[in-house]
XYZ file of C-alpha atoms in Angstrom:
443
model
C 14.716 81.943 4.924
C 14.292 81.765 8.445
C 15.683 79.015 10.473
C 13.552 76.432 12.553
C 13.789 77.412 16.439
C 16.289 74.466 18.188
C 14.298 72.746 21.016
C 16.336 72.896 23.843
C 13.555 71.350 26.573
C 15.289 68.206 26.408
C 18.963 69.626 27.098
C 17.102 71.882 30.009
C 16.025 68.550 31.617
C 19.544 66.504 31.311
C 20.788 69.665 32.864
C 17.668 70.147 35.829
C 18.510 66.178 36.529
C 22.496 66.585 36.260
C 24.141 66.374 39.642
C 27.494 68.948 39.432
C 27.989 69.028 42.676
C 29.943 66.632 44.460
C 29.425 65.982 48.110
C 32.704 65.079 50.241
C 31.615 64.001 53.379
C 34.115 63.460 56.448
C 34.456 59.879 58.806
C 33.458 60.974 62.145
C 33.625 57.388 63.703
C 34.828 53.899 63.043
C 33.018 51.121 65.379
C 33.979 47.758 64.840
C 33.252 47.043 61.018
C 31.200 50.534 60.702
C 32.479 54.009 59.472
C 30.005 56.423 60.066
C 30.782 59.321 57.389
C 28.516 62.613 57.827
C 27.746 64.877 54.226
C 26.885 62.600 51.951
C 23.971 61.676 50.723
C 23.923 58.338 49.546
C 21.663 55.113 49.033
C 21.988 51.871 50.335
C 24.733 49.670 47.817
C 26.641 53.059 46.887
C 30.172 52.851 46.610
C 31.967 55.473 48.218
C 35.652 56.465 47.916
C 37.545 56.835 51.677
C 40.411 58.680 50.705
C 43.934 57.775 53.136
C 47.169 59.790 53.039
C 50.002 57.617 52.099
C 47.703 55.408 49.741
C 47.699 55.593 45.939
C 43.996 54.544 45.702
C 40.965 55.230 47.577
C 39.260 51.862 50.078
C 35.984 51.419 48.652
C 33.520 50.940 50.829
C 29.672 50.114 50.467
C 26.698 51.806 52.474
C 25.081 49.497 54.484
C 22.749 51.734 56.659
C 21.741 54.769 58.481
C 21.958 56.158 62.285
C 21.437 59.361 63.485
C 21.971 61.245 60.355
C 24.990 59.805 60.204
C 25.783 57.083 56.826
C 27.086 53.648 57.870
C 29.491 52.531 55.415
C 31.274 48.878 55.317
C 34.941 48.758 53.844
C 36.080 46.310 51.106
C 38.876 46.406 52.121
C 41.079 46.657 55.424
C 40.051 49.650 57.796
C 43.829 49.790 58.685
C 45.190 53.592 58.182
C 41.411 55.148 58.208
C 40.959 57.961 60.993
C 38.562 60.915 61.983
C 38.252 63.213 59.719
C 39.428 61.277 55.920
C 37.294 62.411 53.127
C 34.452 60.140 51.576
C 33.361 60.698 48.222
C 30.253 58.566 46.790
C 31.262 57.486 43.304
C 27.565 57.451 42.407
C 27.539 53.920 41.113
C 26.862 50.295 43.115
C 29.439 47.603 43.150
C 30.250 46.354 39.876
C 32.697 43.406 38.006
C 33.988 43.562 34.542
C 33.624 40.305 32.398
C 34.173 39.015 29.514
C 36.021 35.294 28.321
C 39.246 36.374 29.202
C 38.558 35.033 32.421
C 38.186 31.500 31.761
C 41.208 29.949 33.908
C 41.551 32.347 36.043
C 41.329 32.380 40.158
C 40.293 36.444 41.300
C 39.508 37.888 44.620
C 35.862 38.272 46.205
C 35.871 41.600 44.352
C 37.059 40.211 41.102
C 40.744 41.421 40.791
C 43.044 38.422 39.920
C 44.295 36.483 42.787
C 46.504 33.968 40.549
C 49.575 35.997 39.704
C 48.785 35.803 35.931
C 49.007 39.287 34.900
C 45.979 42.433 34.967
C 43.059 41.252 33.183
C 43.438 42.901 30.035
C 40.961 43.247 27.588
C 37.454 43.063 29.975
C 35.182 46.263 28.558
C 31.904 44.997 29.628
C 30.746 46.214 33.121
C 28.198 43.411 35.307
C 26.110 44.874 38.346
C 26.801 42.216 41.095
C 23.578 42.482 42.958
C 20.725 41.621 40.453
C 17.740 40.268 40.675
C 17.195 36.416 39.943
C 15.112 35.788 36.407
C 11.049 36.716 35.983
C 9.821 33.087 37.177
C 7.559 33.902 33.862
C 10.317 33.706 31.394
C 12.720 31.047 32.939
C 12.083 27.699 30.838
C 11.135 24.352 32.120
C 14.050 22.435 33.111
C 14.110 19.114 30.775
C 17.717 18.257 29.694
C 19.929 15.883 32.271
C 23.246 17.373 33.445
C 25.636 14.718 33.658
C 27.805 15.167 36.316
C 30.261 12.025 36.142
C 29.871 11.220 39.597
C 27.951 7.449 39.914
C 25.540 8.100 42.856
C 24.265 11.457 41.808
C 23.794 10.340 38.225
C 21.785 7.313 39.007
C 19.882 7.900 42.201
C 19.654 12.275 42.436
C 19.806 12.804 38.494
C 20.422 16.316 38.248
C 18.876 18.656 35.225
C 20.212 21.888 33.539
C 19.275 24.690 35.462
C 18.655 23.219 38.507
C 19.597 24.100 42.244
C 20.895 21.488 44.606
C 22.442 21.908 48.153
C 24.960 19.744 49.356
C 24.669 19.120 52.962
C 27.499 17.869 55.334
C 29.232 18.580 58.321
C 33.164 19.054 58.583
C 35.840 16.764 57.213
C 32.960 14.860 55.336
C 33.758 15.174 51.230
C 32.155 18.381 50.356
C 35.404 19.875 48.456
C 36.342 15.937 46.945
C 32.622 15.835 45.391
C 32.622 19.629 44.711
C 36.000 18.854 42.296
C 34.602 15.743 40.963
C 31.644 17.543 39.363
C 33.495 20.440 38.373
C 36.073 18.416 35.950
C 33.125 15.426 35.061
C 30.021 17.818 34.724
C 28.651 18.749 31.062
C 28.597 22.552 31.420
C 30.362 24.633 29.160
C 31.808 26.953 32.059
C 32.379 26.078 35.609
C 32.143 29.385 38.032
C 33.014 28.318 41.572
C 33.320 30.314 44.836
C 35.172 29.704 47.519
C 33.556 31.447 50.123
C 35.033 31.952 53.876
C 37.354 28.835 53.372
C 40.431 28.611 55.146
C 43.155 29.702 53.045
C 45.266 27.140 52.840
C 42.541 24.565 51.365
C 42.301 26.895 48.543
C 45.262 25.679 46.738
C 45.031 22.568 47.565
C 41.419 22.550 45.982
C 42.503 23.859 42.456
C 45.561 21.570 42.098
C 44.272 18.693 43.682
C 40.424 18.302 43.359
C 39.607 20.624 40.449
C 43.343 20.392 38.532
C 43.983 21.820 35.205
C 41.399 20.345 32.767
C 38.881 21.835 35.294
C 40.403 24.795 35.445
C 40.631 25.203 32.212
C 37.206 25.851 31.757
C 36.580 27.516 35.257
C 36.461 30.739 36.717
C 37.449 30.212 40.092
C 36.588 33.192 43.144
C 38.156 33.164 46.444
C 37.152 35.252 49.380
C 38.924 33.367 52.406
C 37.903 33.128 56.355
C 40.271 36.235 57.221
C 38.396 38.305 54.603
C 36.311 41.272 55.671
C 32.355 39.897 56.086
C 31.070 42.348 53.504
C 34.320 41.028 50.619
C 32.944 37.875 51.418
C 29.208 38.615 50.800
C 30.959 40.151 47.806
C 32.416 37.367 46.828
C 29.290 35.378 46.664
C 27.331 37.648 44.298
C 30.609 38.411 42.250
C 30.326 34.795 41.161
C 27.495 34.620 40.312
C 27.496 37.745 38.156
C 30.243 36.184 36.497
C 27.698 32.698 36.028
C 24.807 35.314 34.555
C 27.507 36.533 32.475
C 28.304 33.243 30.691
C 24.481 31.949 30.770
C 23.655 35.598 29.200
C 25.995 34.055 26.202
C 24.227 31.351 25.339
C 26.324 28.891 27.805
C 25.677 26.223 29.783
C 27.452 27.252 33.666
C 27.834 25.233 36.697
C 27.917 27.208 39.409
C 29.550 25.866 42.782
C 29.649 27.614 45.794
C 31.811 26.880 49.163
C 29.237 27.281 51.418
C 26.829 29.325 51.783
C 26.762 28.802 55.371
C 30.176 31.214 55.714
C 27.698 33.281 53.314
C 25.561 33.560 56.427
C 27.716 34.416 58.989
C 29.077 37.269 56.921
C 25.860 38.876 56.411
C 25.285 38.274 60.253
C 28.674 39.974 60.840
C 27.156 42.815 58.635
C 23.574 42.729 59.945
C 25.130 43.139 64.082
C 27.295 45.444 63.193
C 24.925 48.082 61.829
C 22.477 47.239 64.704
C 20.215 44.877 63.402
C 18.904 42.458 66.356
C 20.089 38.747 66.597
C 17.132 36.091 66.288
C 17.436 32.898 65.173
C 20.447 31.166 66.621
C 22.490 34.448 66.865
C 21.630 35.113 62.945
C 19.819 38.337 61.699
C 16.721 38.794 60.098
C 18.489 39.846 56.893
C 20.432 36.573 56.490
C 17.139 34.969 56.324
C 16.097 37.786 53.498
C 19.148 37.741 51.539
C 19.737 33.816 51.094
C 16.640 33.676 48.699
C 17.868 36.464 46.380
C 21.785 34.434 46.109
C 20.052 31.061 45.881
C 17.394 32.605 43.158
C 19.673 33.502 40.942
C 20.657 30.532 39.013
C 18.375 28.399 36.824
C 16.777 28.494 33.730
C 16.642 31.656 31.200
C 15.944 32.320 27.516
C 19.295 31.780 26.361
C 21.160 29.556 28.464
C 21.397 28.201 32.204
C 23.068 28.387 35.464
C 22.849 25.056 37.343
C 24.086 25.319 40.737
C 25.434 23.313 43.424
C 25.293 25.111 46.804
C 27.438 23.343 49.916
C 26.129 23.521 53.543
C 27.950 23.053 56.419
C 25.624 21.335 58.845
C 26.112 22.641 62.477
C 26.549 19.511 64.502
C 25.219 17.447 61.586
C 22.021 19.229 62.212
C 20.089 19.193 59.326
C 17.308 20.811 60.912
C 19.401 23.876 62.284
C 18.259 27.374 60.579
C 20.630 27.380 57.487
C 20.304 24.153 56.697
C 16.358 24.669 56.899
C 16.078 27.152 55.265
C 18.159 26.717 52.171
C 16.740 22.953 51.577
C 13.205 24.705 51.583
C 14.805 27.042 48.473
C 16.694 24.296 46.472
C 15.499 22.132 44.309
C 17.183 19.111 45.308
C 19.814 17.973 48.311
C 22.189 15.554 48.543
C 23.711 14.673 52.417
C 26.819 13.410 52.676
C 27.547 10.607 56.231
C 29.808 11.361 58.671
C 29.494 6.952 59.396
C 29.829 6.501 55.443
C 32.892 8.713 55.242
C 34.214 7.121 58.178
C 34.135 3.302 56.777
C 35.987 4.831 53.854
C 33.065 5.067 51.514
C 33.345 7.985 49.358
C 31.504 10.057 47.743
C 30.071 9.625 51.313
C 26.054 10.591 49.964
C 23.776 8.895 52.007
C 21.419 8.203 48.977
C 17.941 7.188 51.167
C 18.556 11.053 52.999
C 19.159 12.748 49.748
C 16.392 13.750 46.834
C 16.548 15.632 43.285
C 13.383 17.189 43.452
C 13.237 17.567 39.169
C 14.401 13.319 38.531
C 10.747 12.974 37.724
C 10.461 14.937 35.161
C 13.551 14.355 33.634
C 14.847 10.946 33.754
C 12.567 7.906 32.066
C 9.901 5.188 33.602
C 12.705 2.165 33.378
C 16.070 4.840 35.234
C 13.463 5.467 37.629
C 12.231 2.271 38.639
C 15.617 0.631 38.499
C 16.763 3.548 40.862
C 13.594 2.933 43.459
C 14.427 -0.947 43.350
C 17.862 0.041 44.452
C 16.831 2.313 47.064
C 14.351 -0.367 48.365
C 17.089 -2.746 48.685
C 19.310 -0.252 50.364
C 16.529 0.212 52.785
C 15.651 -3.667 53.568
C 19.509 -4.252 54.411
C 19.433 -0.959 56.475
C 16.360 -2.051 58.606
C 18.204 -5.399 59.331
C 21.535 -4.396 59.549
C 21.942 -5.031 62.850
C 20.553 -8.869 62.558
C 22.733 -9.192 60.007
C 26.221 -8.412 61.471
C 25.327 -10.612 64.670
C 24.477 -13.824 62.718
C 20.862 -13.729 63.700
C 18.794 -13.545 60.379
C 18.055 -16.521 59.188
C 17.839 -16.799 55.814
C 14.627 -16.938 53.431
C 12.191 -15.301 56.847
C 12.037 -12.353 54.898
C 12.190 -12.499 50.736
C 13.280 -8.581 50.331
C 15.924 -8.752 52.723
C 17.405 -11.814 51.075
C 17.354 -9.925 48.057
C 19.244 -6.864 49.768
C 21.331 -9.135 50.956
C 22.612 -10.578 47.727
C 22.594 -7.249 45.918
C 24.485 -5.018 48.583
C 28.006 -5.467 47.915
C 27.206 -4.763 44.087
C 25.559 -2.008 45.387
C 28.104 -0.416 47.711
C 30.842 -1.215 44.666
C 28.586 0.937 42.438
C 28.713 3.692 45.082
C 31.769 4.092 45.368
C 33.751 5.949 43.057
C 37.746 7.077 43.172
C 38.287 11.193 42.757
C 39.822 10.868 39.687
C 37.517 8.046 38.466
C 34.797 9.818 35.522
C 31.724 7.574 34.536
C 29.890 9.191 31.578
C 26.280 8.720 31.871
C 25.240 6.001 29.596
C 27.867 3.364 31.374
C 26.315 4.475 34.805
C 23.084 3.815 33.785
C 23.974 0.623 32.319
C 25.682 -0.684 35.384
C 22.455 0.570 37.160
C 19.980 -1.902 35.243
C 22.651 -4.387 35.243
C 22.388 -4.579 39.174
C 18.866 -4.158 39.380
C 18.666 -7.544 37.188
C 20.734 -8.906 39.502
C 23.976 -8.687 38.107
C 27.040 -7.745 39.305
């Protein structure tokens, strides 16, 4: 019998697509941030492979443009030891972080190599792309469920939801980190991601000992890329977390994702953006900050099996809210809280001016009676604030206006219920129990 022919069409095409040659370019120039590399022929997010005499590995480095035939490519890493002529070899692949649950409890690097001393993380087989695209808006699901967050004020007056996106907004000095460390050991979520992002480094340790400590980290995966950082290991850093989040919501989990602040976020993609040419517009900031804030802040929310909710921190310049990051990140999120400079300063903390701040999704998740004893509250608030000023002086007389004599008796119960000590966790039934308490006029 004769045997059937073999088709070998579909081997002939694997081979016709294969790519067996190699191309080793050369740096011909370093400017600044930039290493332009000539004989390669790479896309934009390539890693490439810079290789330095005296150095047992390669520095990675990312392309980040093109000029004059030439292939702009941004180190992750320190530039230190690279010179005219080192060899570049694309590795044919975009930037990638392994994950898996072995990293629970542990702090990494903004390109996801531990940072904590703890040993190689052993054990991590799965591969995560680091810059994907957020969710189809088609197949996230309608936010419904309450995220508790143990933290008073945003419980009761910003009630947050699973999946959702909130900014915190504040300038220096104000409370970000406190608030940041309160939610992170209080909140519901199964797995905290956070990211420190262009933070000074000394802050950093005092953040995970002091404001998130070890019950929080327990559960945490913690990502530092620090101020002295190269801009594009910070951008890194940023998009490492929250593969790592998408990782964990891909499981079936519930992930809070906190990131400190996307503002550094910025100004490392306007190092990037100035460095490969790009034109300064808004207040000294590139057109591609403005592009590539949408697809960080995008990526959390809802999706088929779990959810990402995410609290973003801003640092307002000049408590500005209205200067171009602050802008345009509120208009993305779904929700913002602001913390006061004055409140912080009169020793009120969490420092969140409540009448400034909004959840954009408490309607839809929080019932008729938590809403309307919330509003009373905030009317009250707003009365007092109107006559403050009468107030302090002696000149209101009492019973010329009925709502402010009702702010007036509620306000200290209100500025007690505020308040809240760092290490002080309210679960959410007690705060909204308190809540209706005060609204009845109780203290």
């Amino acid at each position: 019998m004769e045997s059937a022919p073999i088709d070998l069409s579909v081997w002939r095409s694997r081979i016709k697509e294969a790519n067996l040659l190699k191309l080793t370019g050369r740096v011909t120039r370093v400017i600044g941030l930039t290493v332009e590399v000539q004989g390669i022929n790479s896309p934009i997010g390539e890693v490439c492979g810079i290789n330095v005499p005296g150095e047992p590995e390669p520095v990675r480095a990312e392309v980040v443009g093109f000029r004059d035939g030439s292939t702009l490519l941004m180190p992750l890493g320190e530039l230190r030891g690279i010179y005219q002529g080192c060899s570049v070899i694309p590795t044919g692949k975009p930037f990638y972080v392994k994950v898996g649950e072995q990293l629970l409890g542990r702090v990494l690097d903004g390109l996801g190599h531990p940072l904590d001393g703890l040993g190689p993380l052993n054990g991590l087989t799965e591969e995560y792309a680091v810059d994907n695209r957020p969710p189809n808006p088609l197949k996230r699901k309608r936010i419904s469920e309450v995220l508790s967050t143990g933290v008073r004020v945003v419980d009761a007056f910003l009630t947050c939801g699973r999946g959702q996106r909130i900014g915190i907004f504040s300038g220096s000095g104000v409370g970000k980190s406190t608030l940041m460390g309160m939610i992170s050991r209080y909140g519901s979520a199964d797995v905290n991601v956070i990211a420190l992002i262009g933070e000074r480094g000394r802050e950093v340790l005092d953040f995970i000992e002091t404001d998130l400590g070890p019950e929080g980290l327990a559960r945490s995966v913690v990502v530092v890329a620090t101020s002295e950082q190269p801009a594009l290991v910070r951008l890194k850093g940023a998009f490492v977390a929250c593969a790592i989040a998408e990782y964990f919501r891909n499981q079936a989990k519930d992930v809070l994702l906190m990131m400190d602040s996307v503002t550094r976020f910025a100004m490392a993609q306007r190092e990037v953006g100035l460095a490969i040419g790009e034109p300064p517009a808004t207040k000294g900031y590139t057109p591609s900050v403005f592009a590539l804030l949408p697809r960080l802040l995008e990526r959390p929310g809802m999706s088929d099996t779990g959810s990402i909710t995410a609290f973003f921190t801003v640092l307002v310049d000049g408590d500005d809210l209205n200067e171009p990051i602050s802008d345009a990140v509120r208009g993305i999120l779904d929700g913002h809280i602001v913390l006061s400079r004055s409140l912080a300063a009169a020793n009120h903390y969490p420092a969140v001016d409540v009448l400034n701040s909004v959840s954009r999704l408490m309607p839809d998740i929080t019932s008729e009676e938590h809403r309307a004893q919330a509003g009373k509250l905030r009317d009250w608030l707003a009365a007092y604030r109107q006559a403050e000023d009468l107030i302090n002086i002696g000149a209101y007389v009492a019973g010329s206006n009925p709502r402010v004599d009702e702010a007036i008796a509620s306000y200290q119960g209100i500025v007690d219920f505020l308040k809240q000590g760092m290490h002080e966790h309210n679960n959410y039934d007690d705060t909204l129990n308190r809540l209706s308490a005060i609204a009845h006029g109780k203290r």
